[in-house]
mmCIF file of C-alpha atoms and ligand atoms in Angstrom:
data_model
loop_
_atom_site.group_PDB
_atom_site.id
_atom_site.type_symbol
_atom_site.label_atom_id
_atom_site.label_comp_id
_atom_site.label_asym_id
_atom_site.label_seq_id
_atom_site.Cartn_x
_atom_site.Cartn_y
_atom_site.Cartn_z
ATOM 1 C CA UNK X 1 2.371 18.941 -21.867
ATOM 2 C CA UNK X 2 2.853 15.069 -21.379
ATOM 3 C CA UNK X 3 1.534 12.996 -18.352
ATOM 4 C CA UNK X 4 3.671 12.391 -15.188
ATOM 5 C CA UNK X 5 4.297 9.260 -14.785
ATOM 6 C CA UNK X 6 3.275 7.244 -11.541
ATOM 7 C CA UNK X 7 4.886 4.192 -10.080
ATOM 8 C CA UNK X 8 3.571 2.804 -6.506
ATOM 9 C CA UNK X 9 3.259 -0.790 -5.438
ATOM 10 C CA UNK X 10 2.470 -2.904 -1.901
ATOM 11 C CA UNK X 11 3.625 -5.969 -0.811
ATOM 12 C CA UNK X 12 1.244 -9.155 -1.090
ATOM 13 C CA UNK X 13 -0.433 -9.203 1.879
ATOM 14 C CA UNK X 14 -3.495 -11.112 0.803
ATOM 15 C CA UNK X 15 -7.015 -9.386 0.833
ATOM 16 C CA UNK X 16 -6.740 -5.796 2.044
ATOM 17 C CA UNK X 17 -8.662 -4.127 5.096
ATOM 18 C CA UNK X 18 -10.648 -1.558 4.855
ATOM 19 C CA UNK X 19 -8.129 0.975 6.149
ATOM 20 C CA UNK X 20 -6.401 0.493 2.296
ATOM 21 C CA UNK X 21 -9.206 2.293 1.362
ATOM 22 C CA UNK X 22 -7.692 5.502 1.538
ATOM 23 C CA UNK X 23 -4.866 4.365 -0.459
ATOM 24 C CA UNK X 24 -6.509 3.264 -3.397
ATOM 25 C CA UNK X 25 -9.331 6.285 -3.800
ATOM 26 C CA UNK X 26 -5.641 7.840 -3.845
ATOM 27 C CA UNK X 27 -4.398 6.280 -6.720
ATOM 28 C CA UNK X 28 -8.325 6.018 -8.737
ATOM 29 C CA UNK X 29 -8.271 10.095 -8.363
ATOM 30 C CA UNK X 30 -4.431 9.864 -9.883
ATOM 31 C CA UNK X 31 -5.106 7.601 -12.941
ATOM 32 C CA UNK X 32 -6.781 10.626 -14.110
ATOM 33 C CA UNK X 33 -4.258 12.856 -14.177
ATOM 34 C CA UNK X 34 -1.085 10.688 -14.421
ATOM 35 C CA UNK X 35 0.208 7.973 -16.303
ATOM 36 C CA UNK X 36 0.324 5.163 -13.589
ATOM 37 C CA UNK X 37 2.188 2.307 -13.450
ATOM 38 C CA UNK X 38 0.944 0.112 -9.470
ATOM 39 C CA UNK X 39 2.838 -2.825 -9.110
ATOM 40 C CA UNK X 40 2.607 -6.228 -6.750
ATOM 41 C CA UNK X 41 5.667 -5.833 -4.838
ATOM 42 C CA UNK X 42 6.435 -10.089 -4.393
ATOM 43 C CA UNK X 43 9.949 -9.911 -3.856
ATOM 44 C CA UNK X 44 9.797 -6.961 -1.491
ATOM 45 C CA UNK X 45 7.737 -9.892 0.521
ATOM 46 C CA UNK X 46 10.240 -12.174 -0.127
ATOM 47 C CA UNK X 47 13.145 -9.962 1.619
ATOM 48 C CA UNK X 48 11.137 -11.118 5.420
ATOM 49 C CA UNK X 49 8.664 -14.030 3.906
ATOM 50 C CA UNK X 50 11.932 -16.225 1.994
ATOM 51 C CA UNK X 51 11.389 -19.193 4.375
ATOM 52 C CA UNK X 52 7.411 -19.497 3.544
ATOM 53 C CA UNK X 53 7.207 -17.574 0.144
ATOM 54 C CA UNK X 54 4.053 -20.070 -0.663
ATOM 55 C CA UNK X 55 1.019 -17.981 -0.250
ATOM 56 C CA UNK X 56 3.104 -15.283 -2.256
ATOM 57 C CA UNK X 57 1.031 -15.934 -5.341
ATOM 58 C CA UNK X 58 -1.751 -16.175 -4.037
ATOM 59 C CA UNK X 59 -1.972 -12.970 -2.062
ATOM 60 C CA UNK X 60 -1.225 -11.076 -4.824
ATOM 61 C CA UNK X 61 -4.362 -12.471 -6.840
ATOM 62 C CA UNK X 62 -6.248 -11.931 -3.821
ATOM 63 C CA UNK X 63 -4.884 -8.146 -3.594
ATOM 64 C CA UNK X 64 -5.071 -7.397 -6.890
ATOM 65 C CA UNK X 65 -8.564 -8.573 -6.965
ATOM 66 C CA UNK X 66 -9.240 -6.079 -4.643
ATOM 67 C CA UNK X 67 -7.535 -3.211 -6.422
ATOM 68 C CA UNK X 68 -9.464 -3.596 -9.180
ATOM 69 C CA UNK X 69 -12.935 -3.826 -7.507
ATOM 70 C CA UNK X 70 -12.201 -0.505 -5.779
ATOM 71 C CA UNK X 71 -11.501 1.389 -9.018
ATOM 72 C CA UNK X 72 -8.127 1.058 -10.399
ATOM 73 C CA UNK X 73 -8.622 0.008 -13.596
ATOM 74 C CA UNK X 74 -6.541 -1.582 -16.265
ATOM 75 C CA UNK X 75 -7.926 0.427 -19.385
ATOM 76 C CA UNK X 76 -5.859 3.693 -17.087
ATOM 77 C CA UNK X 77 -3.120 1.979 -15.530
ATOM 78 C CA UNK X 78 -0.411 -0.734 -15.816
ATOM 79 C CA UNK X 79 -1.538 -3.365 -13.137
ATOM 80 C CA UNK X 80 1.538 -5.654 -12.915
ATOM 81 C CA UNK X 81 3.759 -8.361 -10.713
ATOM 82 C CA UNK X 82 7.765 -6.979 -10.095
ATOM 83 C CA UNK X 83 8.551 -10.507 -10.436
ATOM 84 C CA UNK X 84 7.251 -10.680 -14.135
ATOM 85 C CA UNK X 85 8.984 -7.841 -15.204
ATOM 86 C CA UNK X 86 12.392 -9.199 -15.032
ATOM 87 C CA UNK X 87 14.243 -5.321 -15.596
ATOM 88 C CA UNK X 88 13.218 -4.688 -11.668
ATOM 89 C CA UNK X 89 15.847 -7.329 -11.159
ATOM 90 C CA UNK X 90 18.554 -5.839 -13.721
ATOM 91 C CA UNK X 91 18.310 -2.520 -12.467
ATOM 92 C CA UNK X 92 18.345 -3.430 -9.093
ATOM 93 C CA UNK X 93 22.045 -4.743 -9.714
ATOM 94 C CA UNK X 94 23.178 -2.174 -11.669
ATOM 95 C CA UNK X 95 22.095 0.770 -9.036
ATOM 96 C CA UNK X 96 23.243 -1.719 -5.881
ATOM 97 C CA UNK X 97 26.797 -1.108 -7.801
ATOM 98 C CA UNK X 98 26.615 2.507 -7.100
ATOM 99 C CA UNK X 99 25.516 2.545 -3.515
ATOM 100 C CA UNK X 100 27.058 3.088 -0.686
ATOM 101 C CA UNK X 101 26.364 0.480 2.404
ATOM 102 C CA UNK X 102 26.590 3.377 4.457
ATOM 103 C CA UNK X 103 23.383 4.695 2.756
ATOM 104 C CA UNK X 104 21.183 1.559 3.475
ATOM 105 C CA UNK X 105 22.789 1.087 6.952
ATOM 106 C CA UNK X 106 20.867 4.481 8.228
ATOM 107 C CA UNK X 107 17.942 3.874 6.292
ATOM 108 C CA UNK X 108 15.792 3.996 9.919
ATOM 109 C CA UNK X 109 13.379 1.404 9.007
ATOM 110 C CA UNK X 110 16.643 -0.957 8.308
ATOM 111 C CA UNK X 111 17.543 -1.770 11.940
ATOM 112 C CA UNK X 112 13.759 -1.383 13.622
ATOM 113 C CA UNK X 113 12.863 -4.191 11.172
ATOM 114 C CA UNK X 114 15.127 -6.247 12.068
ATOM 115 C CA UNK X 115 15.054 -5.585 15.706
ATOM 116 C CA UNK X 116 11.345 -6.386 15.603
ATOM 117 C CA UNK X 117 12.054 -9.660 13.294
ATOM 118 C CA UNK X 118 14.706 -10.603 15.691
ATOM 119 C CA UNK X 119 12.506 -10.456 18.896
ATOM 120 C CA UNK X 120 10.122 -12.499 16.879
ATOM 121 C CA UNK X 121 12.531 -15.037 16.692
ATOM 122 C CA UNK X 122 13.734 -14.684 13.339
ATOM 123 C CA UNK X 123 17.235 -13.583 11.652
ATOM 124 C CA UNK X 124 16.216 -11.241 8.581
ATOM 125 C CA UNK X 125 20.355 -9.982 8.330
ATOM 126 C CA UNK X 126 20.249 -10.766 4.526
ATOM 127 C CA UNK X 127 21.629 -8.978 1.644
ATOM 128 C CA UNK X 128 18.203 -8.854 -0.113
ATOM 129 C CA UNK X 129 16.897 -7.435 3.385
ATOM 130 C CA UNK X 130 19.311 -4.449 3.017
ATOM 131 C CA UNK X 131 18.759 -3.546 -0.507
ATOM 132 C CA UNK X 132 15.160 -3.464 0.062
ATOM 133 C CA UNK X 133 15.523 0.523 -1.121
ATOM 134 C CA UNK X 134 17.391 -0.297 -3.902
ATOM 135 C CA UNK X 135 14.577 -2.372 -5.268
ATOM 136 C CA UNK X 136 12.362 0.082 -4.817
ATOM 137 C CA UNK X 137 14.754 2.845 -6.026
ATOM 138 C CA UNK X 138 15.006 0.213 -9.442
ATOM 139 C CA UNK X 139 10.357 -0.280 -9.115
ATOM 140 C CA UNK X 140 10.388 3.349 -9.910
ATOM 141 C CA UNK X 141 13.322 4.298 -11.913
ATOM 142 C CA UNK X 142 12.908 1.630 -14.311
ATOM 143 C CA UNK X 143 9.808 3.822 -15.706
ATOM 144 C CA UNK X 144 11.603 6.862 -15.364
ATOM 145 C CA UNK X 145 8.564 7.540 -13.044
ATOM 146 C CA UNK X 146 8.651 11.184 -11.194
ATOM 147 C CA UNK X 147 5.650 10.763 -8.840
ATOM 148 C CA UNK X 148 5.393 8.504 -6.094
ATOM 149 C CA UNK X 149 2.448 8.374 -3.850
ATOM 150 C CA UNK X 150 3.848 7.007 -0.478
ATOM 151 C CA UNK X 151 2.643 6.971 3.015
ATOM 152 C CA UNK X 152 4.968 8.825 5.390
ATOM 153 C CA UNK X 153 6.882 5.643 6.335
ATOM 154 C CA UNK X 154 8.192 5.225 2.880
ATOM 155 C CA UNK X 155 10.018 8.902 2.970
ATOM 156 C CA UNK X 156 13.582 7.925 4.039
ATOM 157 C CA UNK X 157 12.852 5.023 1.222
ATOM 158 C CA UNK X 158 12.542 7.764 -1.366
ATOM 159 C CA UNK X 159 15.421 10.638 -0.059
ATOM 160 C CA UNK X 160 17.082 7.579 -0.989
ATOM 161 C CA UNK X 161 15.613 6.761 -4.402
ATOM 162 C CA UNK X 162 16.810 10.732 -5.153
ATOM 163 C CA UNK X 163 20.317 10.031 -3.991
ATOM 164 C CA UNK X 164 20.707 7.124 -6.164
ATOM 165 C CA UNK X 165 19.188 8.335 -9.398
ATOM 166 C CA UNK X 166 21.540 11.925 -9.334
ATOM 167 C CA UNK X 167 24.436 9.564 -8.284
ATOM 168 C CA UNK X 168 23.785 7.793 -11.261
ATOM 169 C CA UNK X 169 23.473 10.270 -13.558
ATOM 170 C CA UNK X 170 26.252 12.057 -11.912
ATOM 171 C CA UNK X 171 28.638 8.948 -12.685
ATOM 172 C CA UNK X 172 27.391 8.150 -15.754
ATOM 173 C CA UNK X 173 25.205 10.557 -17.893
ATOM 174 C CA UNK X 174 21.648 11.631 -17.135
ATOM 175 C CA UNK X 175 19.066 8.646 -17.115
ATOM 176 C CA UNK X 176 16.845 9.116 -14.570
ATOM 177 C CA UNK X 177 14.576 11.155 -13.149
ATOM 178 C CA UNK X 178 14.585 12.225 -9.261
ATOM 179 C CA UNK X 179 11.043 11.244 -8.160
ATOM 180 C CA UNK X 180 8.973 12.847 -6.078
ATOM 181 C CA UNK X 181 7.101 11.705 -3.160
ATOM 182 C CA UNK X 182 3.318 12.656 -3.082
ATOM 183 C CA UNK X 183 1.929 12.127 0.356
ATOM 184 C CA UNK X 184 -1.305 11.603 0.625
ATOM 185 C CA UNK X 185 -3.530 12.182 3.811
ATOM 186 C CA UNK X 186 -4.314 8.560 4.895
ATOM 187 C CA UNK X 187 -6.250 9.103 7.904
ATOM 188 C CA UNK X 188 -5.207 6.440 10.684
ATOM 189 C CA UNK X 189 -7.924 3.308 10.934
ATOM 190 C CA UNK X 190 -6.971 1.332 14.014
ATOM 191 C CA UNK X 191 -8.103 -2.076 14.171
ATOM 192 C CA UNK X 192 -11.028 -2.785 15.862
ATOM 193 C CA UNK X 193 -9.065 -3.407 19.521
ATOM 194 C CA UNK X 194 -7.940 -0.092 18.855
ATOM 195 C CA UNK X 195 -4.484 -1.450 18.423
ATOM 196 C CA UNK X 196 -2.972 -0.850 14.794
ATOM 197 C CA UNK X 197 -5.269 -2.478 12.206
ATOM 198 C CA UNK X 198 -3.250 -6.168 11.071
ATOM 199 C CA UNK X 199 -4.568 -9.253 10.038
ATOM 200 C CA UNK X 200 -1.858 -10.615 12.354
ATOM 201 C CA UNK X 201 -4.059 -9.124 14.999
ATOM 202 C CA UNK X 202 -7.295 -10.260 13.987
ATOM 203 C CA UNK X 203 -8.326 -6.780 14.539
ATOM 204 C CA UNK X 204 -9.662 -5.342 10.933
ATOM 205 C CA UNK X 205 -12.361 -5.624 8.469
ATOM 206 C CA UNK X 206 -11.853 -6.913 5.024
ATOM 207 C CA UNK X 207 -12.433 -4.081 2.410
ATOM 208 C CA UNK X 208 -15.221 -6.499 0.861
ATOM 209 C CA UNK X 209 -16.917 -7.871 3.693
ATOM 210 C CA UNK X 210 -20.264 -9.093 3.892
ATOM 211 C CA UNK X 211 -22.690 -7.643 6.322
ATOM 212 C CA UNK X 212 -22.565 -10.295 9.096
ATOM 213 C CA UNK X 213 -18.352 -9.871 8.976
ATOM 214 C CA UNK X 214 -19.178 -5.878 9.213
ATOM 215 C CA UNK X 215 -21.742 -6.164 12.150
ATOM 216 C CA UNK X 216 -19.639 -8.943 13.574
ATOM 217 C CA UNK X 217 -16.819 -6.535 13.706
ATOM 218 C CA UNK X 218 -18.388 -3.326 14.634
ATOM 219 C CA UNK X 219 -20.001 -5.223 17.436
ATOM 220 C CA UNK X 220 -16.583 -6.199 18.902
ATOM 221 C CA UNK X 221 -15.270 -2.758 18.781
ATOM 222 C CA UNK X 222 -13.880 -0.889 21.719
ATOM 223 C CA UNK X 223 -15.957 1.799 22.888
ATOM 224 C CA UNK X 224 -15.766 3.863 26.635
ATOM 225 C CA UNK X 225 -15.157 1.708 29.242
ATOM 226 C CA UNK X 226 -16.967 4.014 31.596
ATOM 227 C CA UNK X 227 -20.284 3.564 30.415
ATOM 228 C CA UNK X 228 -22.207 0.840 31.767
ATOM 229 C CA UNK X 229 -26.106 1.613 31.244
ATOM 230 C CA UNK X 230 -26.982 3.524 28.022
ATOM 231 C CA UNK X 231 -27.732 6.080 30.110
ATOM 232 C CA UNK X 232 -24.618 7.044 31.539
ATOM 233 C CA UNK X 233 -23.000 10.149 29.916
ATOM 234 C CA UNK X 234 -20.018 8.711 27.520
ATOM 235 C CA UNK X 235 -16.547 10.145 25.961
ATOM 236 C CA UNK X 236 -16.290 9.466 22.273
ATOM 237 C CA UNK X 237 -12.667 10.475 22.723
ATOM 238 C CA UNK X 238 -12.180 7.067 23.891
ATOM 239 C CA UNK X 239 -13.752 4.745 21.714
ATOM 240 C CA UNK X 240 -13.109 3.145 18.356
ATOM 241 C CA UNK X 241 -16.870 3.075 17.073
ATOM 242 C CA UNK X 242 -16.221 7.041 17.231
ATOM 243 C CA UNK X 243 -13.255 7.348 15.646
ATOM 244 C CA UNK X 244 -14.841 5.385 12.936
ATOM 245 C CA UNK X 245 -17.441 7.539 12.532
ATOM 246 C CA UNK X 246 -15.117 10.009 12.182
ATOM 247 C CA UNK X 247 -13.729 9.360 9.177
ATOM 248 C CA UNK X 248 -17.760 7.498 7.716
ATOM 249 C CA UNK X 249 -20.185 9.456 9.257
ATOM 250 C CA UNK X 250 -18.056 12.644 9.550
ATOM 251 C CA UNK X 251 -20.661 15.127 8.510
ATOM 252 C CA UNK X 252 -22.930 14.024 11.694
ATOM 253 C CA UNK X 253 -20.145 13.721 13.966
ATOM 254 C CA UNK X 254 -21.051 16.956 16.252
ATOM 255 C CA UNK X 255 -24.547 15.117 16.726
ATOM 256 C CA UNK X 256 -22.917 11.811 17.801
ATOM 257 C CA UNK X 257 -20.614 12.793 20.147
ATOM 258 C CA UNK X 258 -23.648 15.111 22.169
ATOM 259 C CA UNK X 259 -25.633 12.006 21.950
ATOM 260 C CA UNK X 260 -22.788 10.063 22.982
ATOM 261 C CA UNK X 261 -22.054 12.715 25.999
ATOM 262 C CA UNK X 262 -25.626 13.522 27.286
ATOM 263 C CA UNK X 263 -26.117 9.286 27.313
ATOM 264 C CA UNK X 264 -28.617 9.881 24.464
ATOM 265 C CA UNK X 265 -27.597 6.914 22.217
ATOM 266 C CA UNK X 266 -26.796 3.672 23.473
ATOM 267 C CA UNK X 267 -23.675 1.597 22.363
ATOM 268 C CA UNK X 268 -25.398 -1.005 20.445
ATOM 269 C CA UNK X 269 -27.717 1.676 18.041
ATOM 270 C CA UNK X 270 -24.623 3.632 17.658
ATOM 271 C CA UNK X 271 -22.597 0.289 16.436
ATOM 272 C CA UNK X 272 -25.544 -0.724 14.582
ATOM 273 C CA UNK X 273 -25.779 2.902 12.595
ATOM 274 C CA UNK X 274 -21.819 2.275 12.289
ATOM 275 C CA UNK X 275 -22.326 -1.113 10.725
ATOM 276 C CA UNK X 276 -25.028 0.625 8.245
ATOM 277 C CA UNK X 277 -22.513 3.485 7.483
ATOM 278 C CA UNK X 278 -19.591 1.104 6.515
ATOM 279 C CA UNK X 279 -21.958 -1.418 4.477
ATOM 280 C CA UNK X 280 -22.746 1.606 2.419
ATOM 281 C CA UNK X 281 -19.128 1.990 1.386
ATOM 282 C CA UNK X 282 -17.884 -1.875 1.461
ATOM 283 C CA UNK X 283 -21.364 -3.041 -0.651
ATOM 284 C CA UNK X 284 -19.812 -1.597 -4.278
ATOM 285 C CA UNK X 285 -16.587 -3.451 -3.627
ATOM 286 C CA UNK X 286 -17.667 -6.216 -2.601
ATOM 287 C CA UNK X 287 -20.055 -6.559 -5.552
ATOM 288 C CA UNK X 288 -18.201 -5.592 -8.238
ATOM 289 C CA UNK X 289 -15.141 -8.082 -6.469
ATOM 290 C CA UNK X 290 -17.798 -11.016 -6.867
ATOM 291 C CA UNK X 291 -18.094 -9.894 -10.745
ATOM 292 C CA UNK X 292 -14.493 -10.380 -11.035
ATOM 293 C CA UNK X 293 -13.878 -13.542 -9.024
ATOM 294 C CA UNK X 294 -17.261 -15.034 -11.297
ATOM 295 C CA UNK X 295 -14.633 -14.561 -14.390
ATOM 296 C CA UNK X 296 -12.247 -17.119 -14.205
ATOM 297 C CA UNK X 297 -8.699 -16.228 -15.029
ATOM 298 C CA UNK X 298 -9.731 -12.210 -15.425
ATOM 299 C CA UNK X 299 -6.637 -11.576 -12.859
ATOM 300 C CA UNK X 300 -4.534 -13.068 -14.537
ATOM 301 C CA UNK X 301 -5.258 -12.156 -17.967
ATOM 302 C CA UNK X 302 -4.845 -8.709 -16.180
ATOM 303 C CA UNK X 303 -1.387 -8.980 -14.918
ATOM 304 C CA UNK X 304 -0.178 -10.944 -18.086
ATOM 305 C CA UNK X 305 -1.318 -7.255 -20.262
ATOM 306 C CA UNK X 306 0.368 -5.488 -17.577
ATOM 307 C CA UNK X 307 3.457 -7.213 -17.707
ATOM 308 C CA UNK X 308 3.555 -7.164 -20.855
ATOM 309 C CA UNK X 309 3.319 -3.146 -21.312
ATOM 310 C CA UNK X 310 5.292 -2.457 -18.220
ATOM 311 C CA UNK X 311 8.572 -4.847 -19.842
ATOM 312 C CA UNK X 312 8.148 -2.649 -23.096
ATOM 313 C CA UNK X 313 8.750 0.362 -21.325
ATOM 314 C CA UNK X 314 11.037 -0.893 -18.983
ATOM 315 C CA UNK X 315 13.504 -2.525 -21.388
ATOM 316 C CA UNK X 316 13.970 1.029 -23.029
ATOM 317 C CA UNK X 317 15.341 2.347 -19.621
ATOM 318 C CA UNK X 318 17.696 -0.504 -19.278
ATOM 319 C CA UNK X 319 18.988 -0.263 -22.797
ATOM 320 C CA UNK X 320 19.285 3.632 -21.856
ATOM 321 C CA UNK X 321 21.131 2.603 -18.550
ATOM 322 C CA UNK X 322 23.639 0.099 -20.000
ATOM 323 C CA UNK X 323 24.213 2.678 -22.753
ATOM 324 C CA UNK X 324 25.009 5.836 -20.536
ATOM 325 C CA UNK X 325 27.176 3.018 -18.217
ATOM 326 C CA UNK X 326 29.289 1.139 -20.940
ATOM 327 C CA UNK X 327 29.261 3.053 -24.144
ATOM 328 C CA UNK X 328 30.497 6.788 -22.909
HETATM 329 N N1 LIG S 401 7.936 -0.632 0.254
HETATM 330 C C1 LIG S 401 6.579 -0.251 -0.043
HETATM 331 C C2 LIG S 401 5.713 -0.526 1.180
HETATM 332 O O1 LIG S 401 6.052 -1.361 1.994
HETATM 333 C C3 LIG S 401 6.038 -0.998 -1.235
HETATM 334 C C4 LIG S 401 6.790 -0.667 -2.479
HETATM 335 C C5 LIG S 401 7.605 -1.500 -3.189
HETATM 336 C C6 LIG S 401 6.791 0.577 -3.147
HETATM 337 N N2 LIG S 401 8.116 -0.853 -4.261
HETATM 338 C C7 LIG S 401 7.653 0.428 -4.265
HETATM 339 C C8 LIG S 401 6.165 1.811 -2.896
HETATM 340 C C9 LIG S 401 7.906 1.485 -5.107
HETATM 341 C C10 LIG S 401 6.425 2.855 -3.761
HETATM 342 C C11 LIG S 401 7.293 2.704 -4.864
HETATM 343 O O2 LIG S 401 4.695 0.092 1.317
HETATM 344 FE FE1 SF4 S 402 -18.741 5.046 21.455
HETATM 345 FE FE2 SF4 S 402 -21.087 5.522 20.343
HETATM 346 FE FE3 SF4 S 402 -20.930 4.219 22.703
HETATM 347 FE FE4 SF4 S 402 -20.346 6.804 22.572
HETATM 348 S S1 SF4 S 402 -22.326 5.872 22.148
HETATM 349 S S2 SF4 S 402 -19.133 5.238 23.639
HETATM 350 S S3 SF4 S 402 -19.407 6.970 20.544
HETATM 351 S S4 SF4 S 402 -20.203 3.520 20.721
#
């Protein structure tokens, strides 16, 4: 039996936090099994960043940089830039054809965003803006892909990605694929305020920080209110420092919230066992993103052989496309 195939991607956002962690041990464990296609998604950035599209580039060297020092690996998978592979573009326009405003108009995320855009002060009405799912429906069907590993925010995104590939091949003849979402469990990192973890907020921790940005951070973190001497009993249930132990010291997490309870363990040795606990899981990505960055050009060389075997296979599904459109 062949592969399934695997197309995901994320918008530019510069270095990641440590809460993409999750995400990315994702896709490593799915390069073994699938054939995986993870793309820099710069003009999805460009539907709410086309006024300052500068640091566009950039980010995605910086993010990319970071993929590959936490495992995903070009020898497995097609590491690419949607912009570079210009079919993205040309299937985008042939699948906007075919549909329906109504069906990007209740797209939930459609109006928050721009509600939220619009109380920042900025107009995002644009006709990119609105396709956004049509791009992405055109990211994934231009590989035929039939697995896509989303978060749960990106659901309604692919109901719609279904629609428009059986519409399609309803119209015309059968091209595509209807792909799959594969959720993964992502468990929910807030930022170290305890707010949602943004580098708008100044509230996370770089997935390759060094040790003083780690104790720096862990030291800021939130913890019970309540507790003023080390003494005093404390509620874990409360505090940040807990919940990330949750999820990096989970197999001594009984013994840290007694400790924490009975007033056994101060604040500052629980942060500073916190701090050791992350360290332990940034120190490999970190050091193997230093190896990269010490090769000059290795990202890009990267992304160029992506590109490269992405277009192949893409131009096949446009030819395939334009053939089942104009020639039957
Ligand atoms: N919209 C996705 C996000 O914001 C990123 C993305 C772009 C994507 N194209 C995609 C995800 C195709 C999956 C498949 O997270
Ligand atoms: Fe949080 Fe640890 Fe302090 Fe308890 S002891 S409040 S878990 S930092």
């Amino acid at each position: 039996m062949s592969k399934g195939r695997i197309l995901s991607g994320m918008r530019p956002t510069g270095k990641l936090h440590i809460g993409h962690k999750s995400v990315l041990d994702n896709w490593k464990e799915l390069q073994k099994e699938y054939e995986c296609f993870f793309c820099s998604a710069d003009l999805h950035a460009l539907t709410t960043s086309f006024d300052n599209p500068g640091g566009i580039r950039t980010n995605t060297r910086e993010m990319i940089a970071d993929w590959l020092a936490a495992g995903i690996d070009p020898e497995k998978s097609v590491i690419f830039v949607q912009s570079d592979v210009h079919q993205h573009a040309e299937l985008h326009l042939l699948l906007s054809m075919i549909t329906p405003l109504g069906w990007l108009e209740r797209v939930p995320s459609y109006k928050e965003k721009i509600q939220y855009h619009h109380e920042e002060g900025k107009d995002i009405m644009n006709y990119g803006f609105l396709g956004y799912p049509v791009l992405m429906t055109a990211d994934i069907l231009v590989y035929r892909a039939d697995t896509v590993p989303v978060g749960e925010d990106q659901l309604p995104h692919l109901e719609l990605s279904r629609e428009i590939a059986r519409r399609y091949n309803h119209l015309y003849s059968t091209v595509f694929p209807e792909p799959q979402a594969k959720l993964a469990e992502v468990p929910l990192l807030p930022g170290i305020d305890g707010r949602k973890m943004s580098k708008s907020y100044n509230n996370d921790i770089s997935i390759s920080a060094d040790t003083e940005e780690i104790a720096a951070k862990v030291n800021a973190m939130v913890t019970d209110p309540n507790r003023i001497r080390k003494t005093d009993p404390g509620n874990p249930e409360v505090c940040v420092v807990y919940k990330y132990h949750s999820i990096f010291t989970a197999e001594e997490l009984e013994a840290i919230a007694e400790d924490c309870r009975q007033g056994n363990i101060g604040c500052v040795a629980c942060k500073k066992y916190l701090a050791q606990r992350l360290n332990n899981v940034i120190k490999p990505i970190r050091e193997r993103r230093a190896e990269i960055m010490n090769k000059p050009g290795y990202v890009d060389e990267v992304l160029y052989e992506g590109s490269r075997k992405a277009s192949e296979i893409a131009q096949k599904t446009i030819e395939m496309a334009k053939n089942a459109l104009f020639n039957e």
